[in-house]
Amino acid sequence: MKVLIVKTSSMGDVIHTFPAVEDARFHRPDLTFDWCVEEAFAGIAALHPAIERIHTVAIRRWRKALLDGATWHEAAALRRTLRDCRYDLVIDAQGLLKSALVARQAGAPIAGFDRSSAREPSATLFYDATYPVPRDLHAIERTRRLFGLALGYQPDLSTLDSGIVPPVGTLAGIAGKTAFLLHGTSREDKKWPAEDWIETARLLIERGITPVTTWSNEREKAVAEAIAKAVPSTV
């Protein structure tokens, strides 16, 4: 049985989906999983070992060029590719109108949150099966519950496993607990001041947790270096 996961963005939302994928891999070893994700986050979605194929969308870029023929050519090519894969089920883990429209392109039954649970209730008009998941839960738990309902198992919510194994010689060499400081964001209104990240790193150290900084461009690198300079125990 082939399942397509639709969770297009953003980086944090993609990462929050990993535990649900890991649950599904454990409970349903008979399934294979592909993922449809925004092109900027394709490399992140591909980190999970259960994901066999990545399909990329460029909704953010396409919105800026709706009158460009190349935009519609790319969208049509994605639709053909998804339909050629002949999925048995699509899980829209995002619950937005844009993700529901993407899911519809696969031409397979779609499972998603019900009207009271979806972030955008209009998305449910495109679903074939809907499931109630309380909106006041953390995104990780919401997604784990959705996958369990759609795929017929009960996730063990007392445990949490992303399924991501760090390469030997990187994080695997750090003793004890670690916490990623994901300070980068594509939206200015979501940015947190470097001083707050530094204070967070200090609090983590006090609790015996090693902060790990990340970066993907020069601006984010500067913030990561500022955190590491102020809190030397940061990796």
Short mmCIF file of C-alpha atoms in Angstrom, two decimals:
data_model
loop_
_atom_site.label_atom_id
_atom_site.label_comp_id
_atom_site.label_asym_id
_atom_site.label_seq_id
_atom_site.Cartn_x
_atom_site.Cartn_y
_atom_site.Cartn_z
CA MET A 1 0.00 0.00 0.00
CA LYS A 2 1.43 3.34 -1.08
CA VAL A 3 0.74 6.42 1.02
CA LEU A 4 1.47 10.03 0.10
CA ILE A 5 2.01 12.49 2.93
CA VAL A 6 1.15 16.11 2.20
CA LYS A 7 2.79 18.54 4.62
CA THR A 8 4.24 21.26 2.46
CA SER A 9 5.63 23.76 4.96
CA SER A 10 7.12 25.24 7.06
CA MET A 11 10.31 23.77 8.45
CA GLY A 12 8.96 23.28 11.96
CA ASP A 13 5.75 21.70 10.67
CA VAL A 14 7.75 19.26 8.57
CA ILE A 15 9.90 18.26 11.55
CA HIS A 16 6.80 17.91 13.74
CA THR A 17 5.52 15.26 11.31
CA PHE A 18 8.49 12.91 11.80
CA PRO A 19 7.13 11.17 14.94
CA ALA A 20 3.88 10.36 13.13
CA VAL A 21 5.85 8.85 10.25
CA GLU A 22 7.91 6.83 12.72
CA ASP A 23 4.73 5.56 14.41
CA ALA A 24 3.37 4.48 11.04
CA ARG A 25 6.61 2.73 10.12
CA PHE A 26 6.45 0.74 13.37
CA HIS A 27 2.75 -0.16 13.30
CA ARG A 28 2.33 -0.57 9.55
CA PRO A 29 5.51 -2.06 8.06
CA ASP A 30 3.44 -3.07 5.04
CA LEU A 31 3.17 0.55 3.91
CA THR A 32 5.49 2.69 1.81
CA PHE A 33 5.56 6.46 2.17
CA ASP A 34 6.27 9.37 -0.16
CA TRP A 35 6.09 13.05 0.81
CA CYS A 36 4.92 16.16 -1.03
CA VAL A 37 6.67 19.21 0.41
CA GLU A 38 7.63 22.78 -0.43
CA GLU A 39 10.87 22.78 -2.45
CA ALA A 40 12.78 24.68 0.25
CA PHE A 41 12.15 21.90 2.78
CA ALA A 42 12.65 18.85 0.56
CA GLY A 43 15.99 18.04 2.13
CA ILE A 44 14.45 17.99 5.59
CA ALA A 45 11.56 15.69 4.66
CA ALA A 46 14.05 13.33 3.00
CA LEU A 47 15.88 12.83 6.30
CA HIS A 48 13.34 10.30 7.54
CA PRO A 49 14.38 6.78 6.51
CA ALA A 50 10.78 5.69 5.85
CA ILE A 51 10.33 8.22 3.05
CA GLU A 52 11.03 6.67 -0.34
CA ARG A 53 10.31 9.56 -2.67
CA ILE A 54 10.00 13.33 -2.35
CA HIS A 55 7.68 15.39 -4.55
CA THR A 56 8.25 19.14 -4.42
CA VAL A 57 5.78 21.96 -4.78
CA ALA A 58 6.66 25.63 -5.13
CA ILE A 59 3.50 27.31 -3.88
CA ARG A 60 5.40 30.26 -2.43
CA ARG A 61 7.14 30.87 -5.73
CA TRP A 62 4.10 30.09 -7.89
CA ARG A 63 1.96 32.65 -6.05
CA LYS A 64 4.29 35.37 -7.24
CA ALA A 65 4.02 34.32 -10.88
CA LEU A 66 0.46 33.14 -11.48
CA LEU A 67 0.40 34.63 -14.97
CA ASP A 68 3.64 32.95 -15.98
CA GLY A 69 3.16 29.92 -18.23
CA ALA A 70 6.09 28.18 -16.54
CA THR A 71 4.17 28.17 -13.26
CA TRP A 72 1.26 26.26 -14.74
CA HIS A 73 3.62 23.94 -16.59
CA GLU A 74 5.30 22.99 -13.31
CA ALA A 75 1.96 22.48 -11.58
CA ALA A 76 0.71 20.26 -14.41
CA ALA A 77 3.91 18.23 -14.33
CA LEU A 78 3.47 17.65 -10.59
CA ARG A 79 -0.11 16.48 -11.14
CA ARG A 80 1.02 13.97 -13.79
CA THR A 81 3.81 12.67 -11.58
CA LEU A 82 1.54 12.20 -8.57
CA ARG A 83 -1.10 10.40 -10.61
CA ASP A 84 1.49 8.15 -12.22
CA CYS A 85 2.50 6.96 -8.72
CA ARG A 86 -1.00 5.51 -8.17
CA TYR A 87 -1.23 6.09 -4.43
CA ASP A 88 -3.69 4.10 -2.35
CA LEU A 89 -4.11 6.90 0.17
CA VAL A 90 -3.12 10.52 0.69
CA ILE A 91 -2.86 11.97 4.20
CA ASP A 92 -3.18 15.74 4.34
CA ALA A 93 -1.40 16.42 7.62
CA GLN A 94 -1.61 20.18 7.20
CA GLY A 95 -5.33 20.86 7.12
CA LEU A 96 -5.13 23.92 4.89
CA LEU A 97 -6.94 24.68 1.65
CA LYS A 98 -3.63 24.82 -0.23
CA SER A 99 -2.53 21.41 1.08
CA ALA A 100 -5.93 19.89 0.31
CA LEU A 101 -5.70 21.14 -3.28
CA VAL A 102 -2.24 19.61 -3.59
CA ALA A 103 -3.49 16.33 -2.12
CA ARG A 104 -6.33 16.26 -4.65
CA GLN A 105 -3.87 16.22 -7.53
CA ALA A 106 -2.84 12.65 -6.69
CA GLY A 107 -6.26 11.30 -7.65
CA ALA A 108 -6.40 9.01 -4.61
CA PRO A 109 -8.63 8.93 -1.49
CA ILE A 110 -7.64 11.67 0.96
CA ALA A 111 -7.66 11.41 4.75
CA GLY A 112 -7.46 14.48 6.95
CA PHE A 113 -8.74 16.35 9.97
CA ASP A 114 -12.49 16.83 10.26
CA ARG A 115 -14.16 20.24 10.02
CA SER A 116 -13.82 20.96 13.74
CA SER A 117 -10.15 19.98 13.73
CA ALA A 118 -8.69 21.39 10.50
CA ARG A 119 -6.91 24.73 10.59
CA GLU A 120 -8.98 25.76 7.57
CA PRO A 121 -12.36 23.97 7.64
CA SER A 122 -12.85 24.51 3.89
CA ALA A 123 -10.03 22.02 3.29
CA THR A 124 -12.29 19.18 4.44
CA LEU A 125 -14.46 19.59 1.34
CA PHE A 126 -11.72 17.77 -0.57
CA TYR A 127 -11.31 14.86 1.86
CA ASP A 128 -12.80 11.40 1.52
CA ALA A 129 -12.30 10.47 5.19
CA THR A 130 -12.09 12.91 8.09
CA TYR A 131 -11.10 12.38 11.71
CA PRO A 132 -11.63 14.44 14.88
CA VAL A 133 -8.43 15.51 16.63
CA PRO A 134 -8.63 18.20 19.34
CA ARG A 135 -7.13 21.48 18.18
CA ASP A 136 -5.70 22.34 21.59
CA LEU A 137 -3.14 19.52 21.40
CA HIS A 138 0.46 20.08 20.35
CA ALA A 139 1.03 19.77 16.60
CA ILE A 140 3.14 16.64 17.10
CA GLU A 141 0.40 14.82 18.99
CA ARG A 142 -2.29 16.02 16.59
CA THR A 143 -0.41 14.59 13.63
CA ARG A 144 0.37 11.32 15.42
CA ARG A 145 -3.30 10.87 16.24
CA LEU A 146 -4.36 11.67 12.68
CA PHE A 147 -1.98 9.09 11.22
CA GLY A 148 -3.18 6.48 13.71
CA LEU A 149 -6.83 7.09 12.86
CA ALA A 150 -6.20 7.10 9.12
CA LEU A 151 -4.00 3.99 9.14
CA GLY A 152 -5.75 1.93 11.82
CA TYR A 153 -3.49 1.86 14.87
CA GLN A 154 -3.18 3.50 18.30
CA PRO A 155 0.09 5.45 18.70
CA ASP A 156 1.85 5.17 22.04
CA LEU A 157 1.80 8.82 23.07
CA SER A 158 3.89 8.11 26.17
CA THR A 159 6.95 7.78 23.93
CA LEU A 160 8.36 10.05 21.24
CA ASP A 161 10.72 9.02 18.45
CA SER A 162 11.43 11.11 15.37
CA GLY A 163 13.12 8.21 13.58
CA ILE A 164 16.10 10.40 12.70
CA VAL A 165 19.50 8.88 13.46
CA PRO A 166 22.39 11.41 13.48
CA PRO A 167 25.44 10.45 11.40
CA VAL A 168 28.40 9.03 13.29
CA GLY A 169 30.81 11.78 14.26
CA THR A 170 28.21 14.55 14.54
CA LEU A 171 25.53 14.67 17.24
CA ALA A 172 26.11 11.03 18.03
CA GLY A 173 29.30 12.11 19.79
CA ILE A 174 27.53 14.41 22.25
CA ALA A 175 26.92 12.85 25.65
CA GLY A 176 23.59 13.40 27.37
CA LYS A 177 20.56 15.34 26.23
CA THR A 178 20.58 17.87 23.40
CA ALA A 179 18.20 20.59 22.24
CA PHE A 180 18.20 22.18 18.79
CA LEU A 181 17.92 25.94 18.67
CA LEU A 182 16.09 26.44 15.38
CA HIS A 183 16.40 30.21 15.25
CA GLY A 184 16.09 30.57 11.47
CA THR A 185 12.78 31.52 9.85
CA SER A 186 11.64 32.79 6.48
CA ARG A 187 9.31 35.35 8.09
CA GLU A 188 10.58 38.47 9.85
CA ASP A 189 7.58 38.59 12.19
CA LYS A 190 8.53 35.17 13.58
CA LYS A 191 12.09 36.11 14.48
CA TRP A 192 13.23 35.98 18.08
CA PRO A 193 16.03 38.33 19.22
CA ALA A 194 19.48 36.74 19.52
CA GLU A 195 19.56 37.80 23.19
CA ASP A 196 16.55 35.57 23.89
CA TRP A 197 18.20 32.62 22.15
CA ILE A 198 21.33 33.20 24.24
CA GLU A 199 19.28 33.21 27.44
CA THR A 200 17.53 30.01 26.31
CA ALA A 201 20.91 28.36 25.70
CA ARG A 202 22.05 29.33 29.20
CA LEU A 203 18.90 27.90 30.76
CA LEU A 204 19.40 24.64 28.86
CA ILE A 205 23.00 24.37 30.10
CA GLU A 206 21.79 24.89 33.69
CA ARG A 207 19.48 21.92 33.21
CA GLY A 208 22.20 19.68 31.84
CA ILE A 209 21.07 19.93 28.21
CA THR A 210 23.52 20.78 25.42
CA PRO A 211 22.22 23.46 23.02
CA VAL A 212 22.85 22.79 19.33
CA THR A 213 22.65 25.71 16.91
CA THR A 214 21.77 25.42 13.23
CA TRP A 215 22.02 27.71 10.24
CA SER A 216 21.38 27.66 6.48
CA ASN A 217 22.62 31.07 5.34
CA GLU A 218 25.10 33.75 6.37
CA ARG A 219 22.59 35.73 8.45
CA GLU A 220 21.57 32.65 10.41
CA LYS A 221 25.23 31.69 10.76
CA ALA A 222 25.95 35.04 12.41
CA VAL A 223 23.19 34.42 14.97
CA ALA A 224 24.44 30.87 15.62
CA GLU A 225 27.98 32.17 16.15
CA ALA A 226 26.69 34.86 18.54
CA ILE A 227 24.92 32.21 20.61
CA ALA A 228 27.99 29.96 20.66
CA LYS A 229 30.25 32.86 21.63
CA ALA A 230 28.01 33.93 24.51
CA VAL A 231 27.42 30.35 25.68
CA PRO A 232 30.63 28.39 24.93
CA SER A 233 29.07 25.01 25.74
CA THR A 234 26.80 25.40 22.71
CA VAL A 235 27.57 23.08 19.79
#
